[in-house]
mmCIF file of C-alpha atoms and ligand atoms in Angstrom:
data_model
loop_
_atom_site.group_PDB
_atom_site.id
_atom_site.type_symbol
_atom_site.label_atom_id
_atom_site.label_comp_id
_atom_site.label_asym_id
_atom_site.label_seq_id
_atom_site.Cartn_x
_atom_site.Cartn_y
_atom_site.Cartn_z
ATOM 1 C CA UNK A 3 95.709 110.906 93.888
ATOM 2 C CA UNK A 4 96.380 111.043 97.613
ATOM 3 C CA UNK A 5 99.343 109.012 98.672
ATOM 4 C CA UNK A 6 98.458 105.757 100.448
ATOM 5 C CA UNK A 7 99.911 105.436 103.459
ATOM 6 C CA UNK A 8 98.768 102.879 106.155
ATOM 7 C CA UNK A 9 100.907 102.271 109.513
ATOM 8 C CA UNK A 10 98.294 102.372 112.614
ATOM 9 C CA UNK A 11 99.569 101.799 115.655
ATOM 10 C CA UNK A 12 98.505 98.663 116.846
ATOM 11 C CA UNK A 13 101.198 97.854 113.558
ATOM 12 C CA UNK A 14 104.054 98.729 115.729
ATOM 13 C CA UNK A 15 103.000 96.526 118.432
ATOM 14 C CA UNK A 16 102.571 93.743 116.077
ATOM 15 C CA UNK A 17 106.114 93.812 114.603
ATOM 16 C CA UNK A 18 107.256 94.263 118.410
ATOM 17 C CA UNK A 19 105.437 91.156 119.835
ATOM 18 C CA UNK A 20 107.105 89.511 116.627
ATOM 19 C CA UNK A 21 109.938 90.601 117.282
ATOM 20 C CA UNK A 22 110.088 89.372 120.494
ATOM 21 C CA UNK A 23 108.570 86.069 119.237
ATOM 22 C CA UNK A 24 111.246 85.406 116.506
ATOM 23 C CA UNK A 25 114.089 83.308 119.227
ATOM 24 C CA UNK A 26 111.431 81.161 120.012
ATOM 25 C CA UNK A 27 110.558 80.374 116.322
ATOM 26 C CA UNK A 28 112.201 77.966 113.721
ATOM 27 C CA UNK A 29 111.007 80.004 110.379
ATOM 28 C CA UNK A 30 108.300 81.694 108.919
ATOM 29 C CA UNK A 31 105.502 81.167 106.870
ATOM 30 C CA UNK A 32 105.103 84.273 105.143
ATOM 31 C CA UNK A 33 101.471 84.572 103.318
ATOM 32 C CA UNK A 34 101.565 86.146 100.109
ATOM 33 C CA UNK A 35 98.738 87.153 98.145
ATOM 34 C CA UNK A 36 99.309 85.337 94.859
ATOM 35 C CA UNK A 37 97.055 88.202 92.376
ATOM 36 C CA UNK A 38 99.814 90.508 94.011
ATOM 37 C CA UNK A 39 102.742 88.513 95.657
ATOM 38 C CA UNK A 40 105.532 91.928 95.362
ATOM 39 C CA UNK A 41 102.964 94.303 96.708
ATOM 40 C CA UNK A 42 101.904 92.135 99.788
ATOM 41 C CA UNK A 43 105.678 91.537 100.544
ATOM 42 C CA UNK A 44 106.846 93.248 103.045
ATOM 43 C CA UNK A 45 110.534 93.209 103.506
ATOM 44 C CA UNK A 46 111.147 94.292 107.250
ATOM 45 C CA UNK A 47 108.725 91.445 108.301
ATOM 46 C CA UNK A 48 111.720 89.097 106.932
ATOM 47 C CA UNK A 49 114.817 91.303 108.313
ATOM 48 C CA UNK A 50 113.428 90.707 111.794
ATOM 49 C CA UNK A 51 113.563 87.085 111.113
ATOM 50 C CA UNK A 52 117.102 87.065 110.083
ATOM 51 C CA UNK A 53 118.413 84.142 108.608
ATOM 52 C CA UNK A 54 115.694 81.659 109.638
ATOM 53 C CA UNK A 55 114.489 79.113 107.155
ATOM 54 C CA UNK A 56 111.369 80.866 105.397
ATOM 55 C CA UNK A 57 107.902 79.328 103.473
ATOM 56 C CA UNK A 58 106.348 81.546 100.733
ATOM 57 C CA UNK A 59 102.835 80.772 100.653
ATOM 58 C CA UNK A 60 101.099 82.485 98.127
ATOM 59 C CA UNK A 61 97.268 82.441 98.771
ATOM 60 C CA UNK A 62 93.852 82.974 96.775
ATOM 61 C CA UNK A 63 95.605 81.327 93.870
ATOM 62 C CA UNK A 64 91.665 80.444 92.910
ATOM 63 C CA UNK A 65 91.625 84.844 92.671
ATOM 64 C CA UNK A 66 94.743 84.756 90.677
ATOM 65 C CA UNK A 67 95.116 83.581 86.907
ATOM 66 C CA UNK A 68 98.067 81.090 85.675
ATOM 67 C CA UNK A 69 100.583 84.378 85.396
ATOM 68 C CA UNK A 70 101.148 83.727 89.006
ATOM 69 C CA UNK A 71 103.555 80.910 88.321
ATOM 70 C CA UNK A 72 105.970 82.355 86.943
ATOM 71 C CA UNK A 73 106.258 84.784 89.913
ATOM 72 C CA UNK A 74 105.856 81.955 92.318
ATOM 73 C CA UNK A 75 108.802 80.733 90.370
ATOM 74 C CA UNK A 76 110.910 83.699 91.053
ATOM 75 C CA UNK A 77 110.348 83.816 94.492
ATOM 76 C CA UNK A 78 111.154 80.203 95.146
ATOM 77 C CA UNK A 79 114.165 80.675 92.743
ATOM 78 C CA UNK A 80 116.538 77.722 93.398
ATOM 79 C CA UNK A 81 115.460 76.834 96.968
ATOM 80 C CA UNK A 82 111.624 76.109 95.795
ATOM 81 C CA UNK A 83 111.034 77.434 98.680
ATOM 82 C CA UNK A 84 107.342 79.079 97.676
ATOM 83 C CA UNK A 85 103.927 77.345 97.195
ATOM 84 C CA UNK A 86 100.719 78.453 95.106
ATOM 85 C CA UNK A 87 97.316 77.362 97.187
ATOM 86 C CA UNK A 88 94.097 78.329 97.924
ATOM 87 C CA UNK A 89 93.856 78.078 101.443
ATOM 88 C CA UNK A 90 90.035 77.541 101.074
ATOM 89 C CA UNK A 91 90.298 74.047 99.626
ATOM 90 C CA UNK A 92 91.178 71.377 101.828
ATOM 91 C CA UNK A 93 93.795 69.615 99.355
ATOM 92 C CA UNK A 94 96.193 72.408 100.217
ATOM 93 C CA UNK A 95 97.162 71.550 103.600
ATOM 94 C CA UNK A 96 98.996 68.785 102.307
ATOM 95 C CA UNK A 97 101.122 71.063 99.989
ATOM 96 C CA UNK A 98 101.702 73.137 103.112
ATOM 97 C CA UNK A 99 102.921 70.138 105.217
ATOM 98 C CA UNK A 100 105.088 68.734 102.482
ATOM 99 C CA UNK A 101 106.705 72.173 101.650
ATOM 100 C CA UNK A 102 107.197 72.515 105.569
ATOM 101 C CA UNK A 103 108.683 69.045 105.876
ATOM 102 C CA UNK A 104 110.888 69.846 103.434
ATOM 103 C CA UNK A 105 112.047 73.327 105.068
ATOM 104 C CA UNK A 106 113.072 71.466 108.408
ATOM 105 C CA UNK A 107 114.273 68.183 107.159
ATOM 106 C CA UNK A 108 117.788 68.634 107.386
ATOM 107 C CA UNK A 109 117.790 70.013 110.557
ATOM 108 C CA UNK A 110 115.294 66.903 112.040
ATOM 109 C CA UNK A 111 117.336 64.478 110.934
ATOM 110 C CA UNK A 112 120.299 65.839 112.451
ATOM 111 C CA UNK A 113 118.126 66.079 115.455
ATOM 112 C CA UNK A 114 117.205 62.514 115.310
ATOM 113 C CA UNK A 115 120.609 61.312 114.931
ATOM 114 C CA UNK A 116 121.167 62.784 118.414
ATOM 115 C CA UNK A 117 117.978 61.392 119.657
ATOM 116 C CA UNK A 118 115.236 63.471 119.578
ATOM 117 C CA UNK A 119 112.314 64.677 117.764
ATOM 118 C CA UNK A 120 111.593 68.353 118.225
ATOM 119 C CA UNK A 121 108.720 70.096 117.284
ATOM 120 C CA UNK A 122 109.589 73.192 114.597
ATOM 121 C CA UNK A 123 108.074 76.467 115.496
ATOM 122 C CA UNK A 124 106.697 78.579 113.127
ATOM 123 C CA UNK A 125 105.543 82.424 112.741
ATOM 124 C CA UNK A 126 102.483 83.184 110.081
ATOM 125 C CA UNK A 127 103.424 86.409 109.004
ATOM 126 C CA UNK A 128 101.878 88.485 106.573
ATOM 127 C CA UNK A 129 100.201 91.964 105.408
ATOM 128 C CA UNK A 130 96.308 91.944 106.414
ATOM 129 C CA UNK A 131 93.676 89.710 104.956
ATOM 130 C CA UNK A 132 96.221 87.525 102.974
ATOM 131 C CA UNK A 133 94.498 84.253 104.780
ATOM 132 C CA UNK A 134 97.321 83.852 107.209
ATOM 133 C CA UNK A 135 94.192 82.842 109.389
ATOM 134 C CA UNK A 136 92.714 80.795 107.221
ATOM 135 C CA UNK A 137 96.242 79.308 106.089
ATOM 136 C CA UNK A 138 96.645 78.022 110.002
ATOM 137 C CA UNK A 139 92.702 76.885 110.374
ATOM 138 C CA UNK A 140 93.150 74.656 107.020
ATOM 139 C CA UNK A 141 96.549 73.458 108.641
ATOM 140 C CA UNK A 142 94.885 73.102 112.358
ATOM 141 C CA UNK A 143 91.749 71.147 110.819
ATOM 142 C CA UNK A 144 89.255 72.957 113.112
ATOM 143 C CA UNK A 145 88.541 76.483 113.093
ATOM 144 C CA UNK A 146 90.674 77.892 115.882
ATOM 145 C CA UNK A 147 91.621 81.379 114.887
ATOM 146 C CA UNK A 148 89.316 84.485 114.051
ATOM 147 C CA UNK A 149 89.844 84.815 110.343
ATOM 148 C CA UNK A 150 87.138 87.984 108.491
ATOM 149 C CA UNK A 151 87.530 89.754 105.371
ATOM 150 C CA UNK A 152 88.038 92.992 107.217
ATOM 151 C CA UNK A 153 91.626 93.954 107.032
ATOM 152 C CA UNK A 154 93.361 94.114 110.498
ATOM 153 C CA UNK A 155 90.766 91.068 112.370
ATOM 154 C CA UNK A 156 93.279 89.204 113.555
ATOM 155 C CA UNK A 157 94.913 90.736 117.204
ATOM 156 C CA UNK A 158 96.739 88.916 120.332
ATOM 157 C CA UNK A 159 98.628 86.131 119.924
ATOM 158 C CA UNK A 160 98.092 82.049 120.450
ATOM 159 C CA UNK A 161 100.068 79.504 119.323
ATOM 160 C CA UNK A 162 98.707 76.486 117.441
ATOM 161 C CA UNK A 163 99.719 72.752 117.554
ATOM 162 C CA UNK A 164 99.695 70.620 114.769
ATOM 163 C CA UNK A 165 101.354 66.972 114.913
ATOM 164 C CA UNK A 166 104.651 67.946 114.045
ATOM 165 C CA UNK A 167 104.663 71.551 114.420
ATOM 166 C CA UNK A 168 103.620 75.036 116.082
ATOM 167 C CA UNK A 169 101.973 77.980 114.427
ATOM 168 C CA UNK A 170 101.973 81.104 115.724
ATOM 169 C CA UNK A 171 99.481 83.713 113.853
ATOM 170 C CA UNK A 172 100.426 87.343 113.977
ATOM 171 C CA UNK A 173 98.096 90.233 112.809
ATOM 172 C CA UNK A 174 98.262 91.885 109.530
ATOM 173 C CA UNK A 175 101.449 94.118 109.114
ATOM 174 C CA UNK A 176 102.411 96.783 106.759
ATOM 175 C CA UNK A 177 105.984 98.596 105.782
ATOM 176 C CA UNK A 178 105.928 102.178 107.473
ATOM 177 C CA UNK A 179 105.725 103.189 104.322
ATOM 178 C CA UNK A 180 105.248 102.578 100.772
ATOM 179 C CA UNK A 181 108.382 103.964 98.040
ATOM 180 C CA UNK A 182 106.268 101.986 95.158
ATOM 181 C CA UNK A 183 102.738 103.589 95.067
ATOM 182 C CA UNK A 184 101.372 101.204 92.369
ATOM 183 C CA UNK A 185 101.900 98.289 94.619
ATOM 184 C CA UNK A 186 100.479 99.650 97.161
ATOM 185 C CA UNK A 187 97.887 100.228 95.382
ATOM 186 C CA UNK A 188 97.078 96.252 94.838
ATOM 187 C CA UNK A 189 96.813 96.395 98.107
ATOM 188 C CA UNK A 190 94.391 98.610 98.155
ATOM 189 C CA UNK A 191 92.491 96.427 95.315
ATOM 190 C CA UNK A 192 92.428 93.087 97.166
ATOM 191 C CA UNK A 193 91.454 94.960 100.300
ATOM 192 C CA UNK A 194 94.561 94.626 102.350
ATOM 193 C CA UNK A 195 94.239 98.517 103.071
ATOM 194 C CA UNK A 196 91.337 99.392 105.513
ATOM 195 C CA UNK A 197 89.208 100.825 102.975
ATOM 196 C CA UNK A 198 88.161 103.405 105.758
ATOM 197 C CA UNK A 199 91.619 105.661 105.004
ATOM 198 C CA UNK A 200 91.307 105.442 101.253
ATOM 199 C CA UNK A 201 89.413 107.303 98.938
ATOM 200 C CA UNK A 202 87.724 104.820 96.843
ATOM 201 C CA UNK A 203 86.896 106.599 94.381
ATOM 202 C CA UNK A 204 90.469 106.813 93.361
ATOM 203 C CA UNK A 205 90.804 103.187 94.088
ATOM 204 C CA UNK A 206 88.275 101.898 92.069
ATOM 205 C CA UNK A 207 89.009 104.078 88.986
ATOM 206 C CA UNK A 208 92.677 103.198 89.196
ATOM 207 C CA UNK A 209 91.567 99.795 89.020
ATOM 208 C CA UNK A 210 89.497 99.937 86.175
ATOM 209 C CA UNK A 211 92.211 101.952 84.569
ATOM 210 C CA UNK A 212 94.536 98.849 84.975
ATOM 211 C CA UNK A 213 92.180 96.206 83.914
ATOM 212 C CA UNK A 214 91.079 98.191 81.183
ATOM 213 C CA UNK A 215 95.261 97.864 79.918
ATOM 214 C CA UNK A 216 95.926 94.276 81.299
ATOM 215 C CA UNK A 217 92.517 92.279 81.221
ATOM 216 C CA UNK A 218 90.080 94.360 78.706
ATOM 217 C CA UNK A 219 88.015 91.815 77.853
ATOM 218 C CA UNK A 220 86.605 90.852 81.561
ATOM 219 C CA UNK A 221 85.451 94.618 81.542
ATOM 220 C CA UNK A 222 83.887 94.189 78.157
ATOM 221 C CA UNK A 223 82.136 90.755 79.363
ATOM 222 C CA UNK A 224 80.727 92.497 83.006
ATOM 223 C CA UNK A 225 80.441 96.089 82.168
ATOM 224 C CA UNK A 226 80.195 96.561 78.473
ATOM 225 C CA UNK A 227 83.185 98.824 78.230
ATOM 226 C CA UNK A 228 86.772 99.294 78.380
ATOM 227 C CA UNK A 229 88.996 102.180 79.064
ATOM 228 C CA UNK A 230 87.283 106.043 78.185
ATOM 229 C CA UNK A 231 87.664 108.670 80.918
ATOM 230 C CA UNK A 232 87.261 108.023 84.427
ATOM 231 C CA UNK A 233 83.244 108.960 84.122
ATOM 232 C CA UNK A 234 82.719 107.475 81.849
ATOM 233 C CA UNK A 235 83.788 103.786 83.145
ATOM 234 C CA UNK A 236 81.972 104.358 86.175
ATOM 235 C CA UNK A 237 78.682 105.219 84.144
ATOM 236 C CA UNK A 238 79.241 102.158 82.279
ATOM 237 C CA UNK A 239 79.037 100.225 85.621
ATOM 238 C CA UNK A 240 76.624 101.878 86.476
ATOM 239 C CA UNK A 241 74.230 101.625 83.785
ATOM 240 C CA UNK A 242 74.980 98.115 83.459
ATOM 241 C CA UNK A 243 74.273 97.359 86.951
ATOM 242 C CA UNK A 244 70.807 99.364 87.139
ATOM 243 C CA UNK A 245 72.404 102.057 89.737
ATOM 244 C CA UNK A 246 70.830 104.685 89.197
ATOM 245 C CA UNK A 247 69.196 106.860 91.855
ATOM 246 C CA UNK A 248 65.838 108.636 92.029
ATOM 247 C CA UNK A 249 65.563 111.278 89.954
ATOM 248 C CA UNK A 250 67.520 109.649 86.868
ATOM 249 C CA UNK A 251 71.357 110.158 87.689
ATOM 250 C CA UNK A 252 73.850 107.625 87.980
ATOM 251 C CA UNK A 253 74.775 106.611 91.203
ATOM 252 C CA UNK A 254 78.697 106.014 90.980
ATOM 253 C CA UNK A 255 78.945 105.994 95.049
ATOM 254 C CA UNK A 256 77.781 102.106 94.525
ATOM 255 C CA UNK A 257 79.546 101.908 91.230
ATOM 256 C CA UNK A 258 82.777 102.471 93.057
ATOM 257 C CA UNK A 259 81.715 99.715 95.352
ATOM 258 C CA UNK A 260 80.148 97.531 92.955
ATOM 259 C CA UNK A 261 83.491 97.329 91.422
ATOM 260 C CA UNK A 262 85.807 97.068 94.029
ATOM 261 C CA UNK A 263 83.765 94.040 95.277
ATOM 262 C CA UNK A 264 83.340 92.508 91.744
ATOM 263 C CA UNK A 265 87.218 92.269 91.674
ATOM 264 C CA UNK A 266 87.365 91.313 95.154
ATOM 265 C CA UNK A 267 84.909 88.728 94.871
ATOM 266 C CA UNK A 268 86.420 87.098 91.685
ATOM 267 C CA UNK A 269 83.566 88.548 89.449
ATOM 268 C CA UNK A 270 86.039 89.578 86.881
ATOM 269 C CA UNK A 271 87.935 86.398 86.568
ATOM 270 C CA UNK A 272 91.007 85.572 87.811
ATOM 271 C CA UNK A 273 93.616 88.456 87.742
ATOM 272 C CA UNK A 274 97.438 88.381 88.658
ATOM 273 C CA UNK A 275 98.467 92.452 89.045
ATOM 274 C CA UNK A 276 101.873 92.645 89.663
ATOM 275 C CA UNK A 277 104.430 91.363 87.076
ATOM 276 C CA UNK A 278 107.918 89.345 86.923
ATOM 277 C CA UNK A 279 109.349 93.048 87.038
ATOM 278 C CA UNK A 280 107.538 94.132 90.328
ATOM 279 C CA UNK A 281 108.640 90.467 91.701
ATOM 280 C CA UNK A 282 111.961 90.622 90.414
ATOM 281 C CA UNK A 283 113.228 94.370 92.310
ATOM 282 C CA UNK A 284 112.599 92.736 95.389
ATOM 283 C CA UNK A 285 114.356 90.228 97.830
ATOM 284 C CA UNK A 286 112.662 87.345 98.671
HETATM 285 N N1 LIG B 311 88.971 83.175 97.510
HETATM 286 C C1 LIG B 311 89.774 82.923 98.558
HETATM 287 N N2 LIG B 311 89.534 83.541 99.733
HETATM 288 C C2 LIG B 311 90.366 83.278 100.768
HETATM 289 C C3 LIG B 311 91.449 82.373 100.654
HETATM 290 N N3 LIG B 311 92.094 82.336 101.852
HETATM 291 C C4 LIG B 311 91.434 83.198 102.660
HETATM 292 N N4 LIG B 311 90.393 83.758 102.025
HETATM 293 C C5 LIG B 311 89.458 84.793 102.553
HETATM 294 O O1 LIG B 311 90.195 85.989 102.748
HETATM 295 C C6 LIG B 311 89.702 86.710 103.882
HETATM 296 C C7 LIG B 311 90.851 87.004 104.849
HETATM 297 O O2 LIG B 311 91.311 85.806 105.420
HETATM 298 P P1 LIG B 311 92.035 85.756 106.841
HETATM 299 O O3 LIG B 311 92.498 84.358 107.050
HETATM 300 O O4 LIG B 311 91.192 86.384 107.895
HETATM 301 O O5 LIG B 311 93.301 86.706 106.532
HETATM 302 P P2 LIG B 311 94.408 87.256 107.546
HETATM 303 O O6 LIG B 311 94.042 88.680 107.816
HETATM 304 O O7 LIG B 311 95.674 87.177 106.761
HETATM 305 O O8 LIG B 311 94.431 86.383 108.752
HETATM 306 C C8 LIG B 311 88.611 85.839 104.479
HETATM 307 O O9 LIG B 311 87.375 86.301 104.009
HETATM 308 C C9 LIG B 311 88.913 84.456 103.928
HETATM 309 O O10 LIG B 311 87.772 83.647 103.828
HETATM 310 C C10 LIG B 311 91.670 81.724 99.383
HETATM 311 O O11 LIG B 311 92.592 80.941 99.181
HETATM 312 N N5 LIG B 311 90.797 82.051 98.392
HETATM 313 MG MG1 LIG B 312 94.149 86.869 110.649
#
């Protein structure tokens, strides 16, 4: 398979304008993915924070299965500082707010003692199409930013007021380069990769190869099958989704994409990919 790789340019600006953006901020709220928390961290986003206060948010938790908890438990660890939401259901902003409360509420009350109130800054930071856009509308309560399922929509930069904060949402970032090519291949699954540099036929046989191991019976339910060679899964999809072109033959060029966007769009249940080891090697 050909080695996924995905650092465009306008990438570099990004981490430079947030770079440039981090003095001015209090913390970040860095937007996980919560079917694939390890693979959409990115660790250089947080070493050019440096030791600022920061909010794991993992997202999509309606696209992820109750295995996320125990990774949203490692990566809170013993500051709790990491919160499981889907950003697409309004009762989340309050999580948000109270987690963010939380972060600052030392330092505000020190501030109060000497007399003021200040209003914390924050950076939404994130790898593309993680709802970091979303994450601020929900927070915002009107929609304000450009949020689309494309990875890489979100470009510029505007800073949002909420009552007692500011949000500043940053477009989609990846590392330079990936040493863990199963992770990044989650990516790839959830659509975090433009799906214009992979080859998806790789993608989507990879993933069936994984469900197959990890969820076999959501393949069973949707496709009638589990594992067999790569052909033969995409047949399977194939045949049970009527794709077949004129003349008889399968047609696995909208098998590939009938599966990617049956995972994508939740069609095979909720799924958590990476695992307390993936989670664990890293530092959150
Ligand atoms: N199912 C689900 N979809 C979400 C959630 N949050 C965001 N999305 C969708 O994910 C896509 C990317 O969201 P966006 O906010 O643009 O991501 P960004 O690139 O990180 O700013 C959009 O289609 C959103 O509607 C969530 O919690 N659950
Ligand atoms: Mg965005």
């Amino acid at each position: 398979m050909k080695r996924i790789q995905w650092f465009p340019g306008h990438m570099t600006k990004a981490m430079r304008m947030m770079q440039e953006n981090v003095p001015a901020c209090d913390g970040l709220i860095y937007v996980l993915d919560a079917r694939c928390p390890a693979a959409s961290f990115n660790e250089k986003l947080l070493k050019i924070s440096g030791a600022k206060p920061v909010l794991y948010i993992l997202n999509k938790s309606d696209l992820a299965d109750n295995k996320a908890d125990s990774l949203l438990n490692i990566i809170g660890g013993n500051k709790g500082n990491a919160v499981k939401i889907n950003a697409a259901n309004a009762s989340s902003r309050k999580t948000i707010l109270r987690a963010l409360d939380k972060l600052v509420e030392e330092k505000r009350e020190k501030n109060l003692q000497k007399g003021y109130n200040k209003v914390f800054r924050f950076m939404v930071v994130g790898v593309p199409n993680t709802g970091k856009s979303t994450v601020i509308n929900l927070l915002a309560g009107s929609k304000r930013t450009v949020t689309g399922d494309k990875a890489g929509v979100t470009r510029g930069k505007q800073w949002i007021r909420l009552e007692n904060f500011e949000l500043l949402d940053t477009p989609g970032t990846m590392p330079p380069s990936f040493d863990n090519q199963k992770l990044a291949l989650h990516l790839a699954f959830v659509g975090s990769i433009n799906d214009d540099i992979l080859d998806l036929d790789d993608i989507a046989i990879a993933l069936l190869e994984e469900l197959s191991e990890k969820y076999p019976e959501r393949l069973e339910e949707r496709y009638g099958m589990c594992g067999g060679t790569p052909l033969e899964m995409l047949e399977a999809v194939a045949k049970r989704r009527g794709l077949i072109l004129r003349g008889g033959e399968y047609d696995y060029e909208r098998a590939i994409r009938a599966v990617l966007d049956d995972f994508r769009k939740g069609r095979l249940g909720a799924v958590t990919l990476d695992t307390v080891e993936d989670v664990r090697g890293l530092k959150f």
